[in-house]
mmCIF file of C-alpha atoms in Angstrom:
data_model
loop_
_atom_site.group_PDB
_atom_site.id
_atom_site.type_symbol
_atom_site.label_atom_id
_atom_site.label_comp_id
_atom_site.label_asym_id
_atom_site.label_seq_id
_atom_site.Cartn_x
_atom_site.Cartn_y
_atom_site.Cartn_z
ATOM 1 C CA MET W 1 -27.692 5.486 -5.949
ATOM 2 C CA GLU W 2 -31.073 5.704 -5.381
ATOM 3 C CA ARG W 3 -30.069 10.093 -7.072
ATOM 4 C CA LEU W 4 -29.232 8.463 -10.110
ATOM 5 C CA ALA W 5 -32.053 6.252 -10.018
ATOM 6 C CA GLU W 6 -35.105 8.321 -9.591
ATOM 7 C CA TRP W 7 -33.025 11.468 -11.893
ATOM 8 C CA LEU W 8 -33.439 8.200 -14.451
ATOM 9 C CA LYS W 9 -36.509 7.355 -14.303
ATOM 10 C CA ARG W 10 -38.655 10.746 -14.892
ATOM 11 C CA GLU W 11 -35.733 11.087 -18.099
ATOM 12 C CA LEU W 12 -35.894 7.610 -19.356
ATOM 13 C CA LYS W 13 -40.034 7.669 -18.856
ATOM 14 C CA LEU W 14 -40.241 4.827 -16.169
ATOM 15 C CA GLU W 15 -42.118 2.676 -14.307
ATOM 16 C CA SER W 16 -38.736 2.355 -12.052
ATOM 17 C CA VAL W 17 -35.148 1.662 -11.648
ATOM 18 C CA LEU W 18 -33.415 -0.749 -9.988
ATOM 19 C CA PHE W 19 -29.413 -0.158 -8.603
ATOM 20 C CA VAL W 20 -28.103 -3.314 -9.810
ATOM 21 C CA GLU W 21 -24.032 -3.263 -8.721
ATOM 22 C CA LYS W 22 -21.740 -0.687 -10.378
ATOM 23 C CA HIS W 23 -18.802 -1.510 -12.727
ATOM 24 C CA SER W 24 -15.054 -0.423 -13.051
ATOM 25 C CA HIS W 25 -17.045 1.652 -15.795
ATOM 26 C CA GLY W 26 -20.084 2.237 -14.956
ATOM 27 C CA HIS W 27 -23.007 1.406 -13.054
ATOM 28 C CA LEU W 28 -25.230 -0.812 -14.382
ATOM 29 C CA LEU W 29 -29.591 -0.575 -13.268
ATOM 30 C CA LYS W 30 -33.056 -2.172 -14.620
ATOM 31 C CA GLY W 31 -35.497 -0.452 -15.349
ATOM 32 C CA ALA W 32 -39.363 -1.444 -16.480
ATOM 33 C CA ALA W 33 -42.434 0.606 -18.454
ATOM 34 C CA GLN W 34 -44.960 -0.882 -19.074
ATOM 35 C CA GLU W 35 -44.593 -4.552 -18.460
ATOM 36 C CA ARG W 36 -41.667 -4.081 -20.730
ATOM 37 C CA GLU W 37 -37.488 -4.589 -19.447
ATOM 38 C CA VAL W 38 -34.564 -2.711 -20.183
ATOM 39 C CA ASP W 39 -30.533 -2.750 -18.706
ATOM 40 C CA LEU W 40 -29.147 0.390 -19.153
ATOM 41 C CA LEU W 41 -25.896 2.041 -17.990
ATOM 42 C CA VAL W 42 -24.383 4.537 -16.703
ATOM 43 C CA VAL W 43 -20.757 5.364 -18.036
ATOM 44 C CA SER W 44 -18.331 7.152 -15.878
ATOM 45 C CA SER W 45 -19.049 10.424 -18.220
ATOM 46 C CA GLY W 46 -22.659 10.162 -17.750
ATOM 47 C CA HIS W 47 -23.697 8.871 -20.943
ATOM 48 C CA VAL W 48 -26.688 6.076 -20.421
ATOM 49 C CA TRP W 49 -26.753 3.132 -22.691
ATOM 50 C CA LEU W 50 -29.293 0.515 -23.386
ATOM 51 C CA LYS W 51 -30.333 -2.598 -24.003
ATOM 52 C CA GLN W 52 -33.458 -5.058 -24.045
ATOM 53 C CA PRO W 53 -32.356 -8.513 -21.481
ATOM 54 C CA SER W 54 -33.120 -9.989 -24.322
ATOM 55 C CA GLU W 55 -30.133 -7.877 -26.866
ATOM 56 C CA ARG W 56 -26.779 -8.383 -26.832
ATOM 57 C CA SER W 57 -25.344 -4.906 -27.399
ATOM 58 C CA TRP W 58 -25.867 -2.326 -26.270
ATOM 59 C CA ARG W 59 -27.176 1.040 -27.769
ATOM 60 C CA THR W 60 -26.723 4.690 -27.279
ATOM 61 C CA THR W 61 -29.344 6.819 -26.275
ATOM 62 C CA GLY W 62 -27.890 9.998 -26.584
ATOM 63 C CA VAL W 63 -28.826 11.450 -22.407
ATOM 64 C CA TYR W 64 -26.658 12.220 -20.554
ATOM 65 C CA VAL W 65 -26.820 12.032 -16.570
ATOM 66 C CA PRO W 66 -25.504 15.824 -14.844
ATOM 67 C CA ASP W 67 -22.692 16.286 -12.487
ATOM 68 C CA ARG W 68 -24.383 16.679 -9.536
ATOM 69 C CA VAL W 69 -26.648 13.756 -10.051
ATOM 70 C CA LEU W 70 -24.545 11.191 -10.819
ATOM 71 C CA PHE W 71 -21.563 12.118 -8.135
#
């Protein structure tokens, strides 16, 4: 999970990324940049979804995590 968090931090230009938990459909992480927080969901296909903590629905990012990072 550390490799995934570091990759997401670089790719999405975040100051920090922390692993929260593993779900049946992917990995849930929390990221922060310039005092704003985001929730990140990396599904098993490698696609990254994003939402603000106050939002109810996830938005697609168009970013895919490479297999070498995900597994």
